[in-house]
Amino acid sequence: MGYMELFVVMDRSILGRGVFAVFSSIEKAQSFSDDMYRNTRFQCEVKTCPLIGGSDVPGRVYAAHFYDDFYDTHVFDGIYSESNLAYDAVGGKGLIIRFVIDSPEDKEIIA
């Protein structure tokens, strides 16, 4: 298992920092973020994240968000190589979204 770094495009707001897409390079992530702002005026940020759980070349990754009871919202936790690792990290009230790296349109809420 090697270390893998991914680039996550996420909501810039303080609360509800949801993930929109996951990319293999900073250039692809920044281009997506710029396009999103140009088309919607939605503020995004690009965050560098290690892949938790490791994998040589995963095609799918899982963005985990834990549930914050106080603010009644989901907050980004990390990017995981397997859905069961993401679930273990955020529990039953968490939000887990499957992403295909470099394919922002290919995503699915799984928990």
Steps between C-alpha positions, in 0.01 A plus 500: 500500500641835394413850604258669263411867502170620352359845433150566627274781378270597784258764619684804639237583764581444866214257556396228258841459338381238255715338234411566135775304323829314551795532260841347445674834434485853635460635146187294431351595836570871453356495148178338628480751786553794261231367262258452786551859616473636145176309435328530838692760706527230765809538721718187517839413635749231402636298790783248483404177679680172559312187404418323827523124477738513208481331166734489203266651239140522621236596249242570766541680829262587780458846650391468861316773690423468870175633641534802731205493742554854625482660153273230349723457196753263346866601510777359278718240673723350229540296182502123545596217267212276611143569605525290817798708620301820437203357689721399794633857514168688497245250629133454427409871497783580260476576130711301254524585131671277242705689241683388189830687492513765222130443416299756696172397342544136620408508869244334722387537861540158657429567870 
